[in-house]
Coordinates of C-alpha atoms in Angstrom, one line a residue:
Chain A
M30 CA -109.6 -113.5 -85.0
L31 CA -107.6 -115.4 -88.3
S32 CA -109.2 -114.2 -91.6
A33 CA -110.4 -117.0 -94.1
A34 CA -107.4 -116.8 -95.9
K35 CA -105.1 -117.1 -92.8
H36 CA -107.3 -120.5 -91.8
E37 CA -106.6 -121.6 -95.4
K38 CA -103.2 -120.9 -95.0
K39 CA -102.8 -123.1 -92.0
G40 CA -104.4 -125.8 -93.7
D41 CA -107.8 -125.1 -91.6
L42 CA -109.9 -125.3 -94.8
Y43 CA -113.4 -126.5 -93.2
R44 CA -113.2 -123.4 -91.1
A45 CA -112.1 -121.3 -93.9
L46 CA -114.6 -122.6 -95.8
K47 CA -117.2 -121.3 -93.0
E48 CA -116.0 -117.8 -93.1
Y49 CA -116.4 -117.4 -96.7
R50 CA -119.8 -119.0 -96.4
I51 CA -120.7 -116.1 -93.7
A52 CA -119.2 -113.7 -96.3
R53 CA -121.5 -114.5 -99.0
T54 CA -124.6 -114.6 -96.4
L55 CA -123.4 -110.6 -95.9
S56 CA -122.7 -110.1 -99.3
P57 CA -125.3 -112.3 -101.3
G58 CA -124.8 -110.4 -104.4
S59 CA -121.0 -110.4 -104.7
R60 CA -119.7 -113.4 -106.9
K61 CA -116.3 -113.4 -105.2
P62 CA -117.2 -115.2 -101.9
A63 CA -119.6 -117.3 -103.9
N64 CA -116.4 -118.1 -106.1
Q65 CA -114.3 -118.7 -102.9
V66 CA -117.0 -121.1 -101.5
K67 CA -117.1 -123.0 -104.5
R68 CA -113.3 -123.1 -104.8
L69 CA -112.5 -124.0 -101.8
E70 CA -115.5 -126.8 -101.5
N71 CA -114.0 -128.4 -104.6
L72 CA -110.4 -128.3 -102.9
I73 CA -111.7 -130.2 -99.9
A74 CA -113.5 -132.8 -101.9
E75 CA -110.3 -133.6 -104.1
K76 CA -108.2 -133.4 -100.5
T77 CA -110.7 -135.8 -98.9
A78 CA -111.1 -138.4 -101.9
K79 CA -107.2 -138.3 -102.1
L80 CA -106.5 -139.2 -98.7
M81 CA -109.6 -141.7 -98.5
A82 CA -108.1 -143.5 -101.1
I83 CA -104.6 -143.6 -99.4
A84 CA -106.3 -144.5 -96.0
E85 CA -108.3 -147.4 -97.6
K86 CA -105.2 -148.8 -98.8
K87 CA -103.4 -148.6 -95.3
Y88 CA -106.5 -150.2 -93.9
R89 CA -106.7 -152.9 -96.5
Q90 CA -102.8 -153.5 -95.5
G91 CA -103.8 -154.0 -92.0
K92 CA -101.9 -150.7 -91.2
T93 CA -104.9 -149.7 -89.3
Q94 CA -103.2 -147.0 -87.0
S95 CA -102.0 -144.9 -90.2
A96 CA -105.4 -145.4 -91.5
E97 CA -107.1 -143.9 -88.6
V98 CA -104.9 -140.9 -88.6
L99 CA -106.0 -140.3 -91.9
Y100 CA -110.0 -140.8 -91.7
L101 CA -109.5 -138.4 -88.8
K102 CA -107.6 -135.8 -91.2
I103 CA -110.5 -136.3 -93.8
L104 CA -113.5 -135.5 -90.8
T105 CA -111.3 -132.2 -90.1
L106 CA -111.7 -131.3 -93.2
D107 CA -115.3 -132.5 -94.1
P108 CA -117.1 -133.6 -90.8
K109 CA -120.0 -135.2 -92.9
Y110 CA -117.7 -137.8 -94.8
K111 CA -119.8 -140.4 -93.7
A112 CA -117.5 -143.3 -95.1
A113 CA -114.3 -142.2 -92.8
F114 CA -116.7 -141.8 -89.9
N115 CA -117.9 -145.3 -90.3
R116 CA -114.3 -146.6 -90.6
L117 CA -113.6 -145.0 -87.8
R118 CA -116.1 -146.3 -85.6
E119 CA -115.3 -149.5 -87.2
L120 CA -111.8 -149.3 -85.7
N121 CA -113.1 -148.3 -82.5
K122 CA -115.3 -150.8 -82.1
K123 CA -112.3 -153.4 -82.8
Q124 CA -110.3 -151.1 -80.0
L125 CA -113.0 -151.1 -77.7
H126 CA -113.8 -154.7 -77.8
R127 CA -109.9 -155.7 -77.1
K128 CA -110.1 -153.3 -74.4
M129 CA -113.3 -155.1 -73.0
Q130 CA -111.6 -158.6 -73.0
Q131 CA -109.1 -157.7 -71.1
K132 CA -111.1 -156.0 -68.3
V133 CA -113.2 -159.3 -68.6
A134 CA -110.3 -161.4 -68.1
L135 CA -109.4 -158.8 -65.2
S136 CA -112.9 -159.3 -63.8
Q137 CA -112.1 -163.2 -64.1
R138 CA -109.3 -163.2 -62.2
Y139 CA -110.9 -161.2 -59.2
R140 CA -113.7 -163.7 -59.2
K141 CA -110.6 -166.2 -58.9
N142 CA -109.1 -164.1 -56.3
S143 CA -105.8 -164.5 -58.2
T144 CA -103.0 -161.8 -57.9
R145 CA -103.4 -158.3 -59.8
K146 CA -101.3 -155.2 -60.7
K147 CA -101.0 -152.6 -58.5
N148 CA -101.8 -149.2 -60.4
R149 CA -104.6 -147.2 -59.5
Q150 CA -107.1 -148.2 -62.3
T151 CA -106.8 -151.7 -61.9
E152 CA -107.1 -151.1 -58.1
D153 CA -110.6 -148.8 -58.5
E154 CA -111.9 -151.7 -60.6
G155 CA -111.0 -154.4 -58.1
Y156 CA -112.7 -152.1 -55.3
I157 CA -115.7 -151.9 -57.5
Y158 CA -115.5 -155.7 -58.1
S159 CA -115.4 -156.5 -54.6
R160 CA -118.1 -154.0 -53.6
Q161 CA -120.4 -155.1 -56.3
A162 CA -120.2 -158.9 -55.4
I163 CA -121.1 -157.6 -51.4
L164 CA -124.1 -155.8 -53.3
E165 CA -125.2 -159.0 -55.0
A166 CA -124.8 -161.0 -51.7
E167 CA -126.8 -158.6 -50.0
N168 CA -129.8 -159.4 -52.1
R169 CA -129.2 -163.3 -51.3
A170 CA -131.2 -162.8 -48.1
K171 CA -131.0 -166.4 -47.2
D172 CA -127.3 -166.8 -47.7
V173 CA -125.9 -164.6 -44.7
A174 CA -122.7 -166.6 -44.3
G175 CA -122.1 -165.9 -48.0
Y176 CA -122.7 -162.2 -47.4
I177 CA -120.4 -162.3 -44.4
G178 CA -117.7 -164.0 -46.4
E179 CA -117.9 -161.5 -49.2
L180 CA -117.6 -158.4 -46.6
E181 CA -114.6 -160.3 -44.8
K182 CA -112.9 -160.6 -48.1
H183 CA -113.5 -157.1 -49.0
I184 CA -111.9 -155.7 -45.8
T185 CA -109.2 -158.1 -46.0
K186 CA -108.5 -156.1 -49.5
Y187 CA -109.3 -153.0 -48.1
P188 CA -108.9 -152.6 -44.5
N189 CA -109.6 -148.8 -44.3
D190 CA -112.9 -149.0 -45.7
M191 CA -115.2 -147.8 -42.8
E192 CA -118.5 -148.0 -44.1
L193 CA -118.1 -151.5 -44.8
K194 CA -116.2 -152.4 -41.3
K195 CA -119.4 -151.0 -40.0
M196 CA -121.7 -153.0 -41.9
L197 CA -119.7 -156.2 -41.1
L198 CA -120.1 -155.2 -37.2
N199 CA -123.8 -154.7 -37.6
V200 CA -124.4 -158.0 -39.5
R201 CA -122.3 -159.6 -36.9
I202 CA -124.1 -158.5 -33.8
V203 CA -127.7 -158.8 -35.5
Q204 CA -126.4 -162.6 -36.2
A205 CA -125.1 -162.6 -32.5
R206 CA -128.4 -161.5 -31.6
A207 CA -130.5 -163.8 -33.3
A208 CA -128.3 -166.9 -32.1
F209 CA -128.6 -165.2 -28.6
G210 CA -132.2 -165.1 -28.9
A211 CA -132.4 -168.7 -29.7
S212 CA -130.3 -169.6 -26.9
D213 CA -127.6 -170.8 -29.1
Y214 CA -124.8 -168.9 -26.8
D215 CA -122.3 -170.8 -28.8
R216 CA -122.9 -169.5 -32.1
S217 CA -123.5 -166.0 -30.8
L218 CA -120.3 -166.1 -29.1
S219 CA -118.7 -167.0 -32.2
H220 CA -120.4 -164.5 -34.1
L221 CA -118.5 -161.7 -31.5
T222 CA -115.0 -163.7 -31.7
D223 CA -114.9 -163.6 -35.6
A224 CA -116.1 -159.7 -35.5
E225 CA -113.2 -159.1 -32.8
E226 CA -110.7 -160.8 -35.4
S227 CA -112.1 -159.2 -38.2
L228 CA -112.3 -155.7 -36.7
S229 CA -109.0 -156.2 -34.5
S230 CA -107.5 -153.2 -35.8
D231 CA -110.0 -150.8 -35.1
K232 CA -110.5 -149.7 -31.4
K233 CA -114.1 -147.8 -31.7
L234 CA -115.2 -151.1 -33.4
L235 CA -113.9 -153.2 -30.8
K236 CA -115.8 -151.2 -28.1
K237 CA -118.9 -151.6 -29.7
L238 CA -118.3 -155.4 -29.9
S239 CA -117.2 -155.0 -26.0
D240 CA -120.6 -153.2 -25.5
A241 CA -122.7 -156.1 -27.1
R242 CA -120.5 -158.6 -25.0
K243 CA -121.5 -156.5 -21.9
E244 CA -125.2 -156.1 -22.9
F245 CA -125.6 -160.1 -23.8
G246 CA -123.6 -160.8 -20.3
K247 CA -126.1 -158.4 -18.5
E248 CA -129.3 -160.2 -19.9
L249 CA -128.1 -163.7 -18.8
Y250 CA -126.7 -162.4 -15.4
L251 CA -130.4 -161.1 -15.0
K252 CA -131.9 -164.6 -16.4
G253 CA -130.0 -166.2 -13.7
L254 CA -131.2 -164.0 -10.9
R255 CA -134.7 -164.9 -12.0
R256 CA -133.8 -168.7 -12.1
V257 CA -131.7 -168.7 -9.1
R258 CA -134.3 -169.6 -6.1
S259 CA -136.1 -172.3 -8.4
E260 CA -132.8 -173.8 -10.3
P261 CA -129.6 -172.8 -8.7
V262 CA -127.7 -174.9 -10.5
N263 CA -129.1 -173.8 -13.9
A264 CA -128.6 -170.3 -12.6
I265 CA -125.0 -170.8 -12.0
E266 CA -124.6 -172.4 -15.8
I267 CA -126.0 -169.1 -17.0
W268 CA -123.6 -167.1 -15.1
K269 CA -120.8 -169.2 -16.5
I270 CA -122.0 -168.3 -19.8
A271 CA -122.6 -164.8 -19.0
L272 CA -119.0 -164.5 -18.1
K273 CA -117.9 -166.1 -21.4
F274 CA -119.7 -163.2 -22.8
D275 CA -118.2 -160.6 -20.4
P276 CA -115.1 -162.3 -18.6
H277 CA -114.3 -158.9 -16.8
D278 CA -118.4 -158.9 -15.1
K279 CA -117.3 -158.9 -11.2
R280 CA -120.9 -158.9 -10.4
T281 CA -121.6 -162.5 -12.3
Q282 CA -118.3 -163.5 -10.9
L283 CA -119.6 -162.7 -7.4
R284 CA -122.8 -164.4 -7.8
I285 CA -121.1 -167.5 -9.3
D286 CA -118.4 -167.6 -6.2
T287 CA -121.1 -167.1 -3.7
F288 CA -123.1 -170.0 -4.9
E289 CA -120.6 -172.3 -5.4
N290 CA -119.2 -171.8 -1.8
R291 CA -122.3 -172.4 -0.3
Chain B
M12 CA -115.1 -106.6 -82.6
R13 CA -115.8 -108.8 -85.6
L14 CA -118.4 -106.1 -87.2
S15 CA -115.7 -103.2 -86.9
R16 CA -113.3 -105.4 -88.4
R17 CA -115.6 -106.5 -91.2
L18 CA -116.9 -102.6 -91.5
T19 CA -112.8 -101.6 -91.5
A20 CA -112.4 -103.8 -94.1
T21 CA -115.4 -103.2 -96.4
V22 CA -114.5 -99.2 -96.2
K23 CA -111.0 -100.0 -97.0
G24 CA -111.9 -102.6 -99.8
A25 CA -114.3 -99.7 -101.1
L26 CA -111.6 -97.4 -101.6
S27 CA -109.0 -99.7 -102.7
R28 CA -111.0 -102.1 -105.0
N29 CA -109.5 -100.8 -107.9
Q30 CA -105.7 -101.1 -106.5
S31 CA -106.2 -104.6 -105.9
G32 CA -108.0 -107.4 -107.2
R33 CA -106.7 -109.8 -104.7
L34 CA -109.0 -111.1 -102.3
L35 CA -107.1 -111.4 -99.2
S36 CA -109.9 -112.6 -97.0
A37 CA -113.4 -113.0 -96.4
T38 CA -113.4 -110.0 -94.9
A39 CA -112.3 -108.2 -97.2
I40 CA -115.0 -109.2 -99.4
S41 CA -117.0 -105.9 -100.5
N42 CA -119.1 -104.4 -102.7
D43 CA -121.5 -101.3 -103.2
K44 CA -124.5 -102.6 -102.0
R45 CA -122.9 -104.4 -98.7
S46 CA -120.9 -101.2 -98.0
K47 CA -124.5 -99.3 -98.4
L48 CA -126.3 -101.8 -96.3
L49 CA -124.0 -102.1 -93.5
I50 CA -123.7 -98.1 -93.3
A51 CA -127.3 -97.7 -93.2
G52 CA -127.1 -100.6 -90.2
L53 CA -124.8 -98.6 -88.8
F54 CA -126.9 -95.4 -88.8
L55 CA -129.9 -97.3 -87.8
S56 CA -128.0 -98.9 -84.8
L57 CA -126.7 -95.4 -83.7
F58 CA -130.2 -94.3 -83.8
V59 CA -131.5 -97.4 -81.8
M60 CA -128.5 -96.9 -79.6
L61 CA -129.3 -93.3 -79.0
G62 CA -132.9 -94.0 -78.3
V63 CA -131.7 -96.7 -75.6
G64 CA -130.0 -93.8 -73.9
C65 CA -132.8 -91.6 -73.8
S66 CA -135.4 -94.6 -72.3
S67 CA -134.8 -98.0 -70.8
R68 CA -136.7 -99.9 -73.4
P69 CA -134.9 -103.2 -74.5
V70 CA -132.5 -103.0 -77.8
T71 CA -133.4 -105.6 -80.0
S72 CA -130.7 -107.3 -82.4
E73 CA -130.9 -106.1 -86.1
I74 CA -130.6 -108.7 -89.0
L75 CA -127.6 -107.6 -91.0
A76 CA -127.7 -110.3 -93.5
R77 CA -129.4 -113.8 -93.8
D78 CA -129.5 -116.9 -96.3
S79 CA -130.2 -120.4 -95.9
E80 CA -127.0 -121.1 -93.9
F81 CA -126.9 -118.1 -91.7
I82 CA -128.4 -115.1 -90.0
V83 CA -125.8 -112.5 -88.7
L84 CA -127.1 -109.7 -86.5
R85 CA -125.9 -106.9 -84.5
G86 CA -126.6 -107.9 -81.1
G87 CA -129.1 -106.2 -79.2
N88 CA -129.5 -106.7 -75.4
E89 CA -130.9 -110.2 -75.6
D90 CA -129.3 -113.2 -74.4
A91 CA -128.2 -116.2 -76.5
S92 CA -131.2 -118.0 -75.2
E93 CA -133.6 -115.1 -76.3
L94 CA -131.7 -115.0 -79.6
A95 CA -132.4 -118.8 -80.0
R96 CA -136.1 -118.6 -79.1
R97 CA -136.2 -116.1 -81.7
Y98 CA -134.5 -117.2 -84.3
L99 CA -133.9 -121.1 -83.6
G100 CA -137.5 -121.5 -82.2
D101 CA -136.1 -122.8 -79.1
E102 CA -134.3 -121.1 -76.3
N103 CA -132.6 -124.4 -75.6
L104 CA -130.2 -123.8 -78.5
G105 CA -128.7 -121.2 -77.0
W106 CA -125.2 -123.1 -76.9
V107 CA -125.3 -123.0 -80.7
I108 CA -125.3 -119.3 -80.7
E109 CA -122.6 -119.0 -78.0
D110 CA -120.5 -121.9 -79.8
A111 CA -120.7 -120.4 -83.4
N112 CA -119.4 -117.1 -81.9
E113 CA -116.6 -118.6 -80.2
S114 CA -114.8 -116.1 -78.0
R115 CA -116.9 -112.8 -79.3
S116 CA -119.4 -112.0 -76.6
I117 CA -122.9 -112.0 -77.2
A118 CA -123.7 -108.4 -76.2
S119 CA -125.1 -105.4 -77.7
G120 CA -123.2 -103.6 -81.0
N121 CA -121.6 -106.9 -81.5
E122 CA -121.8 -108.9 -84.9
I123 CA -123.5 -112.2 -83.8
I124 CA -123.8 -115.3 -86.4
I125 CA -126.3 -117.7 -86.2
P126 CA -125.8 -120.8 -88.3
L127 CA -128.9 -122.1 -89.5
Q128 CA -127.2 -125.3 -91.0
N129 CA -125.9 -128.1 -88.6
N130 CA -122.6 -128.9 -90.7
N131 CA -120.2 -130.3 -88.1
P132 CA -122.8 -132.6 -86.3
I133 CA -119.8 -134.6 -85.0
G134 CA -117.7 -132.0 -83.2
F135 CA -114.5 -132.3 -85.7
E136 CA -112.1 -129.3 -85.7
Y137 CA -108.6 -128.6 -87.5
E138 CA -107.1 -129.2 -84.0
G139 CA -108.9 -132.1 -83.0
Y140 CA -112.5 -133.5 -82.1
Q141 CA -115.2 -133.1 -79.3
T142 CA -115.4 -135.7 -77.0
V143 CA -118.2 -136.4 -74.2
P144 CA -117.3 -137.8 -70.6
I145 CA -120.0 -139.8 -69.0
L146 CA -119.6 -140.0 -65.3
C147 CA -121.0 -142.9 -63.3
Y148 CA -122.0 -142.2 -59.9
H149 CA -123.3 -145.3 -57.4
R150 CA -124.5 -144.1 -54.2
F151 CA -124.7 -140.7 -51.7
G152 CA -124.2 -140.3 -48.1
N153 CA -121.8 -139.9 -45.5
K154 CA -120.7 -143.5 -44.5
G155 CA -117.3 -143.1 -46.0
G156 CA -117.1 -145.9 -48.8
R157 CA -115.3 -145.0 -51.6
L158 CA -118.2 -145.8 -54.1
E159 CA -120.6 -143.4 -52.1
V160 CA -120.3 -139.4 -52.8
S161 CA -121.3 -136.9 -50.2
A162 CA -124.0 -134.6 -50.6
E163 CA -121.9 -132.1 -49.8
Q164 CA -119.0 -133.4 -52.5
F165 CA -121.8 -134.0 -55.1
E166 CA -123.0 -130.3 -54.7
Q167 CA -119.5 -129.1 -55.5
Q168 CA -119.0 -131.1 -58.2
L169 CA -122.5 -129.9 -60.0
A170 CA -121.7 -126.6 -58.9
Y171 CA -118.0 -126.9 -60.5
L172 CA -119.6 -128.2 -64.0
K173 CA -121.9 -125.1 -63.5
Q174 CA -119.3 -122.4 -62.8
H175 CA -117.0 -124.0 -65.7
D176 CA -119.8 -123.9 -68.3
Y177 CA -120.1 -127.7 -68.9
R178 CA -123.4 -128.7 -70.3
V179 CA -125.0 -131.5 -68.7
I180 CA -126.9 -133.3 -71.6
H181 CA -129.4 -136.0 -71.2
L182 CA -128.4 -139.6 -72.9
D183 CA -130.9 -139.1 -75.7
E184 CA -128.8 -136.1 -77.0
L185 CA -125.6 -137.8 -76.8
Y186 CA -127.3 -140.9 -79.2
G187 CA -128.0 -138.4 -81.6
F188 CA -124.2 -137.3 -81.4
L189 CA -123.4 -141.0 -82.0
K190 CA -125.5 -141.4 -85.1
G191 CA -123.6 -138.1 -86.2
E192 CA -126.8 -136.5 -86.8
R193 CA -126.9 -134.2 -83.5
A194 CA -124.5 -131.3 -82.8
L195 CA -123.7 -131.0 -78.9
P196 CA -122.7 -128.3 -76.7
K197 CA -118.9 -128.0 -76.6
R198 CA -118.5 -128.7 -73.2
S199 CA -121.2 -131.3 -72.8
V200 CA -121.0 -134.0 -70.0
V201 CA -123.5 -136.8 -69.0
L202 CA -124.2 -137.8 -65.6
T203 CA -125.2 -141.4 -64.8
I204 CA -125.9 -143.2 -61.6
D205 CA -125.9 -146.9 -61.0
D206 CA -127.8 -149.8 -59.1
G207 CA -130.5 -147.8 -57.9
H208 CA -130.1 -147.2 -54.2
R209 CA -132.3 -145.0 -52.7
S210 CA -129.8 -142.3 -51.6
I211 CA -130.3 -141.4 -55.4
Y212 CA -133.9 -140.0 -54.5
T213 CA -132.7 -138.6 -51.1
I214 CA -129.8 -136.7 -52.0
A215 CA -129.0 -137.0 -55.8
Y216 CA -132.2 -136.1 -56.7
P217 CA -132.7 -132.6 -55.0
L218 CA -129.5 -131.8 -55.7
L219 CA -130.2 -132.3 -59.9
K220 CA -133.3 -130.3 -59.5
K221 CA -131.6 -127.5 -57.6
F222 CA -129.0 -127.2 -60.7
N223 CA -131.5 -128.1 -63.4
F224 CA -129.4 -131.2 -64.4
P225 CA -130.6 -134.0 -66.1
A226 CA -129.3 -137.6 -64.9
T227 CA -129.8 -141.1 -66.3
V228 CA -130.3 -143.8 -62.9
F229 CA -129.5 -147.7 -64.0
V230 CA -131.3 -149.6 -61.8
Y231 CA -131.1 -153.4 -61.5
S232 CA -134.9 -154.5 -61.1
D233 CA -134.3 -157.0 -58.4
Y234 CA -132.9 -154.1 -56.2
M235 CA -136.4 -152.3 -57.0
N236 CA -138.6 -152.1 -53.7
N237 CA -136.1 -154.5 -52.4
G238 CA -133.6 -152.0 -50.4
G239 CA -133.2 -150.0 -53.4
L240 CA -135.5 -147.4 -54.9
K241 CA -138.9 -147.6 -54.6
T242 CA -141.6 -147.5 -57.3
S243 CA -143.0 -144.1 -56.0
E244 CA -139.7 -142.5 -55.9
L245 CA -139.1 -144.0 -59.4
K246 CA -142.1 -142.5 -60.8
T247 CA -141.9 -139.2 -59.3
M248 CA -137.8 -138.6 -60.4
H249 CA -139.2 -140.0 -64.1
A250 CA -142.2 -137.2 -64.1
S251 CA -140.1 -134.6 -63.4
G252 CA -138.8 -135.0 -66.8
L253 CA -135.3 -134.8 -65.2
I254 CA -134.2 -138.3 -64.6
S255 CA -134.3 -140.9 -67.2
L256 CA -134.9 -144.5 -65.9
Q257 CA -132.9 -147.4 -67.5
P258 CA -132.0 -150.9 -66.9
H259 CA -128.9 -152.5 -65.5
S260 CA -129.6 -156.0 -65.5
K261 CA -132.0 -158.1 -63.1
T262 CA -129.9 -159.3 -60.4
H263 CA -126.7 -157.4 -61.5
S264 CA -124.8 -160.8 -62.1
N265 CA -121.6 -160.4 -64.3
L266 CA -123.0 -160.9 -67.8
A267 CA -119.5 -161.3 -69.3
L268 CA -119.0 -164.5 -66.9
N269 CA -120.2 -168.0 -67.3
G270 CA -121.2 -168.8 -63.4
V271 CA -119.7 -171.7 -61.6
G272 CA -121.4 -174.9 -63.0
E273 CA -123.6 -172.8 -65.7
S274 CA -124.0 -174.5 -69.1
K275 CA -123.7 -172.9 -72.4
S276 CA -127.6 -173.0 -72.7
E277 CA -128.2 -171.9 -68.8
Y278 CA -125.6 -168.7 -69.6
H279 CA -127.6 -167.7 -72.8
K280 CA -131.0 -167.9 -70.9
R281 CA -129.7 -165.6 -67.9
V282 CA -128.2 -163.3 -70.6
R283 CA -131.5 -163.0 -72.2
D284 CA -133.1 -162.8 -69.0
E285 CA -131.0 -160.2 -67.2
V286 CA -131.4 -158.1 -70.6
R287 CA -135.2 -158.5 -71.2
L288 CA -136.6 -158.6 -67.8
P289 CA -135.4 -155.5 -66.3
S290 CA -136.4 -153.5 -69.7
R291 CA -140.2 -154.7 -69.1
K292 CA -140.3 -154.2 -65.6
L293 CA -139.4 -150.6 -66.2
E294 CA -141.7 -150.3 -68.8
S295 CA -144.6 -151.3 -66.9
T296 CA -143.6 -149.2 -64.3
L297 CA -143.1 -146.2 -66.0
G298 CA -145.3 -146.8 -69.1
K299 CA -141.9 -146.1 -71.5
A300 CA -139.6 -148.7 -72.8
P301 CA -136.2 -148.0 -72.1
K302 CA -133.7 -147.4 -74.4
Y303 CA -130.3 -147.5 -73.0
Y304 CA -128.3 -150.5 -70.8
A305 CA -125.4 -150.0 -68.3
Y306 CA -123.6 -153.6 -67.7
P307 CA -123.5 -154.6 -64.3
F308 CA -119.6 -154.5 -63.4
G309 CA -119.1 -152.7 -66.9
D310 CA -118.5 -156.0 -68.4
T311 CA -119.9 -157.4 -71.6
N312 CA -119.2 -159.3 -75.0
A313 CA -120.4 -159.7 -78.2
Q314 CA -123.4 -161.9 -77.2
V315 CA -124.6 -159.5 -74.4
I316 CA -124.4 -156.6 -77.3
D317 CA -126.5 -159.1 -79.4
E318 CA -129.4 -159.1 -77.0
L319 CA -129.1 -155.5 -76.4
Q320 CA -129.7 -155.2 -80.3
A321 CA -132.5 -157.5 -80.5
N322 CA -134.0 -155.6 -77.6
G323 CA -134.3 -152.8 -79.1
L324 CA -132.0 -150.9 -76.8
L325 CA -129.9 -148.3 -78.5
L326 CA -126.5 -147.6 -76.5
G327 CA -124.4 -149.9 -73.5
L328 CA -122.2 -148.1 -71.0
T329 CA -119.2 -150.0 -69.4
V330 CA -117.2 -148.7 -67.0
Q331 CA -114.1 -147.8 -69.1
S332 CA -112.5 -144.6 -68.3
A333 CA -112.4 -142.2 -71.3
A334 CA -114.4 -139.6 -72.8
N335 CA -116.7 -140.9 -75.8
A336 CA -116.1 -139.4 -79.7
A337 CA -118.7 -139.4 -82.0
F338 CA -117.2 -142.4 -83.4
T339 CA -117.2 -144.2 -80.3
Y340 CA -119.0 -147.4 -80.9
P341 CA -122.4 -147.2 -79.1
Y342 CA -122.6 -150.6 -77.5
L343 CA -119.0 -149.9 -75.7
L344 CA -119.8 -146.6 -74.6
N345 CA -117.2 -145.3 -71.9
R346 CA -117.5 -143.7 -68.7
S347 CA -115.5 -142.5 -65.4
M348 CA -116.2 -143.9 -62.4
I349 CA -116.4 -141.1 -59.5
F350 CA -115.3 -142.1 -56.1
G351 CA -116.0 -140.7 -52.6
D352 CA -112.5 -140.4 -51.9
R353 CA -111.1 -138.5 -54.4
S354 CA -110.7 -134.6 -54.6
I355 CA -112.5 -131.9 -57.0
D356 CA -109.1 -131.9 -59.0
D357 CA -109.7 -135.6 -59.8
F358 CA -113.2 -134.9 -60.8
A359 CA -112.4 -132.0 -63.0
A360 CA -109.4 -134.4 -64.6
K361 CA -112.6 -136.9 -66.0
L362 CA -114.2 -133.7 -68.1
K363 CA -111.9 -134.1 -70.9
T364 CA -114.4 -132.6 -73.6
F365 CA -111.8 -132.3 -76.5
Q366 CA -109.3 -134.7 -77.9
A367 CA -106.2 -133.1 -79.8
R368 CA -105.2 -134.6 -82.9

């Protein structure tokens, strides 16, 4: 460990002072450490006062960077020098406000969907903003279209975000199911088609959509079967819709062919 | 060992007192009284050590000297927490002793310094100054989104903090540091979690309890009981004393941006509501007024800050990626986002606890 004298020689007056104070504690009866403490305290007070005067002059001249270096130096000598601390905070406040204004401008640009710089930090911020926009939309329970829109926008920007892709898939299937339940088959189909377009690059998700199509097709096939005796024409129409959901369903195609050939 | 060096210096000093009047260092300061005290102390400790050799009785530290600034001990077999409990009245202040003794270990026979005064509450040293990183999480799980951190990752990160001797502190402690009044452990880190997703309760909270790490959860009040954390979950976490719950707006709208077609007065009202209403809701739910606020999207401006101050909120947190010095403006505190798709090295890189000058 460096001795107090070595600390002092290095310029680390604060640590030297601490060592002398410990020595004073150890030797309360001795005048030497007490004198050293007094001497260093005076030296520090003198140095910090000089540095503060220069720093303040620079600050008034608008040379804030030079002033900042001096305020930091003062605090290394005397961490309780409140005036230097307050000045540093004042400078920091201005710097952070400037940075914040830049960030808000960036958010404004994201909101307007304009182009952005491609570096990691802005990418991260863009991602957060995009996700948060979804979160906001998630809360607008009535505005499902808005929610889906935010999800699709996000996936276009971040095509590898599986979580969001799955979220979109689920929302689309739920919406397709709701429209299907209300016998609005065109709308139901349009949800599935849109989802297929948005998720066209992912085979697993496409398979899920294909399964959903088969399920809807099967339900319509059975519905047609139930009607075939009482309303055969209607049954054929239902099967034709079923084929729109699941165009490769041979069973439904066979039923249509059989009844149309009668 | 510092004690033996001091003792050597003392003995040398005693021998050569008349040869040189120059004071080489604090360690060379000596006088008859001190030599006698130290030699007596040495015999006493030898006696104590022999006593330990004969039995399994614990060795307690021995006070070599004390005044209003320091206690200087010869260490027994107590650890820093035990020493802090005995001499500082609070076992949680063990870090004060560890940091004051720097590389010297707190061990039996070693000389240990216990500072009784807080002379450096802002963490400034000759080489630079202390900074406190605030980490910002969002949700936890395995769905794969970047804002989501898996339970395994989170546990790995908490274990990393523990293994590398980081001290996870409450925002309350950071507030004292920012006021220039409260010294913090050298490797202090703050954990925060935004939004109020339910995975905080199901995944993060059990892990935080396991490591006994405090965290601050910023919830936006419209999300409470509406997909986000439930009141019962908030109360349970609050009661644990480990989790502090603070506001993150009402609807999570961007407070620094005007809404489309929003008039000035509508904007002012929105800012007022987004600051005031979640604070009230949290206060009525938990019975304690919130003190800190995390800006939605990390965006803010002078008006929002004014509103925070008008509502008695003491800190405002952004998501500008940097650590915080004691002089950082308290209403624009930096935070580093933690993403689920980054490695533990990326995580470690965000733990910057010292800024070289």
